[in-house]
Amino acid sequence: MTITITAFEKSPDRGQGLARDMRVRWALEEVGQPYEVRLVSFSALREPAHRAIHPFGQIPTYEEDDLALFESGAIVLHLAQRHAGLLPDDANARARAIAWMFAAVNTVEPPILDLQTTRILERDKPWYEQRLPLVQDRIRVRLSELSTRLGDARWLDGSFSAGDLMMVAVLLRLRPSGMLDEYPRLSAYVARAEERPAYKRAFDAQLAVFTNSLG
Ligand SMILES: N[C@@H](CCC(=O)N[C@@H](CS)C(=O)NCC(=O)O)C(=O)O
């Protein structure tokens, strides 16, 4: 079985690990599966060959034998269900870990993406200065709720799971804004995840794409 994922040929984040192939790389490292990476340019994303795998013309995608998947959350869930290491054995704990995966992409990530959209695409609008704090406050509501639930625990629900992997991947997108620093428990939670050897291997691999392309 050969696993191939797609990633940006030229990473817009310059290898900070914020592109969504990072979640998939990290999950693959956690479950110990080797993988290959097909780098795609922005124009190739729009080509029929790529759209056949990803209807929205984005990265990451995942190919394994005759299975092709898109959506980082679905890919991580597929890996977590097929291989040991990212979901608990107990059925209820497993369901809760999957709930955290959905919470990451469906509840916590949207306001964070909204901030990125605001900063990048709406900066020149006359209402930008009014809108920015509203967007930031919506993020703070979620961070505060998440921090309260995490409390002093190491992970969201027992052992590290795919739920933590997705949540940390989403929270990392906030780092450039400095907002994560307002929540010491969440900052420590993210730092704990970044210490995982699987995270470091995945980070180094995605960074190498960028640093190698400079040479
Ligand atoms: N919900 C999707 C989002 C995928 C996504 O937004 N990918 C970005 C890179 S992180 C992308 O390909 N952007 C280029 C584009 O949309 O043209 C997922 O989680 O996989």
GROMACS .gro file of C-alpha atoms and ligand atoms in nm:
model
  235
    1MET     CA    1   0.000   0.000   0.000
    2THR     CA    2   0.146   0.336  -0.103
    3ILE     CA    3   0.003   0.650   0.049
    4THR     CA    4   0.039   0.973  -0.149
    5ILE     CA    5  -0.074   1.311  -0.023
    6THR     CA    6  -0.065   1.651  -0.190
    7ALA     CA    7   0.092   1.969  -0.054
    8PHE     CA    8   0.170   2.315  -0.191
    9GLU     CA    9   0.473   2.334  -0.417
   10LYS     CA   10   0.531   2.685  -0.280
   11SER     CA   11   0.397   2.708   0.072
   12PRO     CA   12   0.230   3.047   0.135
   13ASP     CA   13   0.318   3.018   0.507
   14ARG     CA   14   0.687   2.965   0.420
   15GLY     CA   15   0.699   2.635   0.607
   16GLN     CA   16   0.543   2.740   0.937
   17GLY     CA   17   0.330   2.425   0.927
   18LEU     CA   18   0.000   2.609   0.887
   19ALA     CA   19  -0.105   2.455   0.555
   20ARG     CA   20  -0.346   2.169   0.605
   21ASP     CA   21  -0.120   1.898   0.470
   22MET     CA   22   0.054   1.936   0.810
   23ARG     CA   23  -0.240   1.768   0.990
   24VAL     CA   24  -0.229   1.475   0.755
   25ARG     CA   25   0.150   1.443   0.774
   26TRP     CA   26   0.126   1.455   1.156
   27ALA     CA   27  -0.145   1.186   1.166
   28LEU     CA   28   0.060   0.966   0.933
   29GLU     CA   29   0.361   1.005   1.161
   30GLU     CA   30   0.153   0.930   1.472
   31VAL     CA   31   0.026   0.603   1.323
   32GLY     CA   32   0.364   0.514   1.172
   33GLN     CA   33   0.264   0.503   0.806
   34PRO     CA   34   0.517   0.601   0.539
   35TYR     CA   35   0.389   0.834   0.270
   36GLU     CA   36   0.485   1.015  -0.045
   37VAL     CA   37   0.408   1.376  -0.126
   38ARG     CA   38   0.302   1.513  -0.463
   39LEU     CA   39   0.371   1.886  -0.469
   40VAL     CA   40   0.120   2.092  -0.664
   41SER     CA   41   0.134   2.445  -0.796
   42PHE     CA   42  -0.160   2.684  -0.759
   43SER     CA   43  -0.241   2.644  -1.127
   44ALA     CA   44  -0.231   2.263  -1.102
   45LEU     CA   45  -0.491   2.283  -0.822
   46ARG     CA   46  -0.739   2.408  -1.081
   47GLU     CA   47  -0.664   2.138  -1.339
   48PRO     CA   48  -0.917   1.861  -1.406
   49ALA     CA   49  -0.668   1.596  -1.290
   50HIS     CA   50  -0.652   1.748  -0.943
   51ARG     CA   51  -1.021   1.837  -0.931
   52ALA     CA   52  -1.103   1.472  -0.998
   53ILE     CA   53  -0.959   1.404  -0.652
   54HIS     CA   54  -1.046   1.734  -0.485
   55PRO     CA   55  -1.370   1.891  -0.614
   56PHE     CA   56  -1.278   2.229  -0.462
   57GLY     CA   57  -0.929   2.239  -0.609
   58GLN     CA   58  -0.740   2.246  -0.279
   59ILE     CA   59  -0.480   2.057  -0.079
   60PRO     CA   60  -0.450   1.819   0.098
   61THR     CA   61  -0.563   1.507  -0.082
   62TYR     CA   62  -0.493   1.148   0.008
   63GLU     CA   63  -0.453   0.849  -0.221
   64GLU     CA   64  -0.411   0.491  -0.108
   65ASP     CA   65  -0.459   0.212  -0.363
   66ASP     CA   66  -0.804   0.276  -0.514
   67LEU     CA   67  -0.915   0.519  -0.242
   68ALA     CA   68  -0.891   0.895  -0.298
   69LEU     CA   69  -0.996   1.137  -0.024
   70PHE     CA   70  -1.008   1.512   0.035
   71GLU     CA   71  -1.081   1.719   0.350
   72SER     CA   72  -0.808   1.708   0.614
   73GLY     CA   73  -1.051   1.602   0.889
   74ALA     CA   74  -1.183   1.310   0.686
   75ILE     CA   75  -0.831   1.200   0.599
   76VAL     CA   76  -0.717   1.212   0.963
   77LEU     CA   77  -1.029   1.022   1.070
   78HIS     CA   78  -0.967   0.758   0.805
   79LEU     CA   79  -0.610   0.710   0.929
   80ALA     CA   80  -0.720   0.706   1.293
   81GLN     CA   81  -0.984   0.440   1.224
   82ARG     CA   82  -0.757   0.223   1.015
   83HIS     CA   83  -0.443   0.232   1.231
   84ALA     CA   84  -0.377   0.220   1.605
   85GLY     CA   85  -0.259   0.527   1.790
   86LEU     CA   86  -0.506   0.809   1.738
   87LEU     CA   87  -0.838   0.681   1.876
   88PRO     CA   88  -0.912   0.502   2.204
   89ASP     CA   89  -1.038   0.141   2.201
   90ASP     CA   90  -1.336   0.214   2.427
   91ALA     CA   91  -1.635   0.290   2.201
   92ASN     CA   92  -1.761   0.587   2.402
   93ALA     CA   93  -1.415   0.742   2.437
   94ARG     CA   94  -1.368   0.692   2.062
   95ALA     CA   95  -1.695   0.872   1.988
   96ARG     CA   96  -1.590   1.160   2.214
   97ALA     CA   97  -1.251   1.190   2.043
   98ILE     CA   98  -1.428   1.211   1.706
   99ALA     CA   99  -1.659   1.478   1.851
  100TRP     CA  100  -1.348   1.682   1.934
  101MET     CA  101  -1.230   1.647   1.575
  102PHE     CA  102  -1.558   1.793   1.455
  103ALA     CA  103  -1.542   2.064   1.721
  104ALA     CA  104  -1.200   2.163   1.591
  105VAL     CA  105  -1.304   2.206   1.228
  106ASN     CA  106  -1.665   2.307   1.275
  107THR     CA  107  -1.670   2.520   1.591
  108VAL     CA  108  -1.321   2.651   1.659
  109GLU     CA  109  -1.171   2.685   1.310
  110PRO     CA  110  -1.442   2.901   1.143
  111PRO     CA  111  -1.384   3.220   1.349
  112ILE     CA  112  -1.008   3.171   1.313
  113LEU     CA  113  -1.044   3.150   0.935
  114ASP     CA  114  -1.265   3.456   0.949
  115LEU     CA  115  -0.977   3.648   1.106
  116GLN     CA  116  -0.742   3.540   0.829
  117THR     CA  117  -0.993   3.639   0.563
  118THR     CA  118  -1.048   3.975   0.731
  119ARG     CA  119  -0.677   4.048   0.760
  120ILE     CA  120  -0.585   3.939   0.409
  121LEU     CA  121  -0.884   4.031   0.194
  122GLU     CA  122  -1.066   4.308   0.378
  123ARG     CA  123  -0.786   4.529   0.506
  124ASP     CA  124  -0.859   4.801   0.251
  125LYS     CA  125  -1.233   4.818   0.330
  126PRO     CA  126  -1.363   5.128   0.508
  127TRP     CA  127  -1.521   4.908   0.777
  128TYR     CA  128  -1.206   4.699   0.843
  129GLU     CA  129  -1.117   4.870   1.174
  130GLN     CA  130  -1.471   4.819   1.305
  131ARG     CA  131  -1.496   4.457   1.194
  132LEU     CA  132  -1.159   4.335   1.321
  133PRO     CA  133  -1.235   4.350   1.696
  134LEU     CA  134  -1.570   4.178   1.640
  135VAL     CA  135  -1.398   3.889   1.466
  136GLN     CA  136  -1.130   3.874   1.736
  137ASP     CA  137  -1.391   3.867   2.011
  138ARG     CA  138  -1.571   3.575   1.849
  139ILE     CA  139  -1.243   3.384   1.858
  140ARG     CA  140  -1.190   3.479   2.224
  141VAL     CA  141  -1.528   3.333   2.317
  142ARG     CA  142  -1.428   2.996   2.172
  143LEU     CA  143  -1.076   3.005   2.318
  144SER     CA  144  -1.210   3.088   2.660
  145GLU     CA  145  -1.463   2.804   2.645
  146LEU     CA  146  -1.199   2.561   2.522
  147SER     CA  147  -0.953   2.669   2.790
  148THR     CA  148  -1.216   2.620   3.060
  149ARG     CA  149  -1.294   2.270   2.937
  150LEU     CA  150  -0.927   2.172   2.909
  151GLY     CA  151  -0.855   2.301   3.259
  152ASP     CA  152  -0.530   2.154   3.387
  153ALA     CA  153  -0.559   1.835   3.181
  154ARG     CA  154  -0.288   1.744   2.935
  155TRP     CA  155  -0.531   1.652   2.656
  156LEU     CA  156  -0.898   1.713   2.584
  157ASP     CA  157  -1.029   1.371   2.686
  158GLY     CA  158  -0.785   1.123   2.838
  159SER     CA  159  -0.492   1.026   2.619
  160PHE     CA  160  -0.377   1.222   2.315
  161SER     CA  161  -0.613   1.151   2.025
  162ALA     CA  162  -0.706   1.262   1.675
  163GLY     CA  163  -0.929   1.515   1.852
  164ASP     CA  164  -0.622   1.682   2.004
  165LEU     CA  165  -0.434   1.660   1.676
  166MET     CA  166  -0.707   1.846   1.490
  167MET     CA  167  -0.764   2.098   1.768
  168VAL     CA  168  -0.394   2.183   1.797
  169ALA     CA  169  -0.362   2.210   1.419
  170VAL     CA  170  -0.648   2.461   1.419
  171LEU     CA  171  -0.512   2.659   1.717
  172LEU     CA  172  -0.171   2.684   1.555
  173ARG     CA  173  -0.325   2.892   1.278
  174LEU     CA  174  -0.379   3.161   1.543
  175ARG     CA  175  -0.020   3.180   1.653
  176PRO     CA  176   0.085   3.458   1.413
  177SER     CA  177  -0.190   3.678   1.561
  178GLY     CA  178  -0.053   3.647   1.916
  179MET     CA  179  -0.404   3.572   2.047
  180LEU     CA  180  -0.311   3.224   2.166
  181ASP     CA  181  -0.074   3.383   2.419
  182GLU     CA  182  -0.377   3.531   2.597
  183TYR     CA  183  -0.470   3.176   2.704
  184PRO     CA  184  -0.179   3.018   2.893
  185ARG     CA  185  -0.348   2.678   2.925
  186LEU     CA  186  -0.406   2.663   2.550
  187SER     CA  187  -0.055   2.784   2.475
  188ALA     CA  188   0.082   2.508   2.699
  189TYR     CA  189  -0.152   2.254   2.536
  190VAL     CA  190  -0.024   2.348   2.189
  191ALA     CA  191   0.338   2.346   2.308
  192ARG     CA  192   0.285   1.997   2.455
  193ALA     CA  193   0.160   1.872   2.120
  194GLU     CA  194   0.451   2.032   1.937
  195GLU     CA  195   0.687   1.831   2.158
  196ARG     CA  196   0.553   1.504   2.022
  197PRO     CA  197   0.815   1.332   1.805
  198ALA     CA  198   0.552   1.266   1.535
  199TYR     CA  199   0.468   1.637   1.520
  200LYS     CA  200   0.835   1.728   1.487
  201ARG     CA  201   0.890   1.479   1.204
  202ALA     CA  202   0.587   1.610   1.018
  203PHE     CA  203   0.691   1.972   1.073
  204ASP     CA  204   1.045   1.907   0.950
  205ALA     CA  205   0.916   1.729   0.641
  206GLN     CA  206   0.687   2.013   0.536
  207LEU     CA  207   0.956   2.273   0.613
  208ALA     CA  208   1.204   2.083   0.396
  209VAL     CA  209   0.981   2.143   0.094
  210PHE     CA  210   1.023   2.515   0.143
  211THR     CA  211   1.390   2.526   0.240
  212ASN     CA  212   1.488   2.285  -0.039
  213SER     CA  213   1.307   2.498  -0.294
  214LEU     CA  214   1.523   2.793  -0.193
  215GLY     CA  215   1.840   2.612  -0.285
  216LIG     N1  216  -1.168   2.215   0.465
  216LIG     C1  217  -1.052   2.185   0.383
  216LIG     C2  218  -0.982   2.315   0.352
  216LIG     C3  219  -0.870   2.294   0.252
  216LIG     C4  220  -0.798   2.424   0.224
  216LIG     O1  221  -0.849   2.535   0.249
  216LIG     N2  222  -0.675   2.411   0.171
  216LIG     C5  223  -0.597   2.527   0.139
  216LIG     C6  224  -0.456   2.509   0.190
  216LIG     S1  225  -0.445   2.498   0.365
  216LIG     C7  226  -0.589   2.543  -0.011
  216LIG     O2  227  -0.572   2.447  -0.084
  216LIG     N3  228  -0.599   2.667  -0.057
  216LIG     C8  229  -0.585   2.700  -0.196
  216LIG     C9  230  -0.716   2.738  -0.256
  216LIG     O3  231  -0.821   2.726  -0.190
  216LIG     O4  232  -0.712   2.781  -0.370
  216LIG    C10  233  -0.962   2.086   0.457
  216LIG     O5  234  -0.961   2.089   0.580
  216LIG     O6  235  -0.892   2.006   0.392
   0.00000   0.00000   0.00000
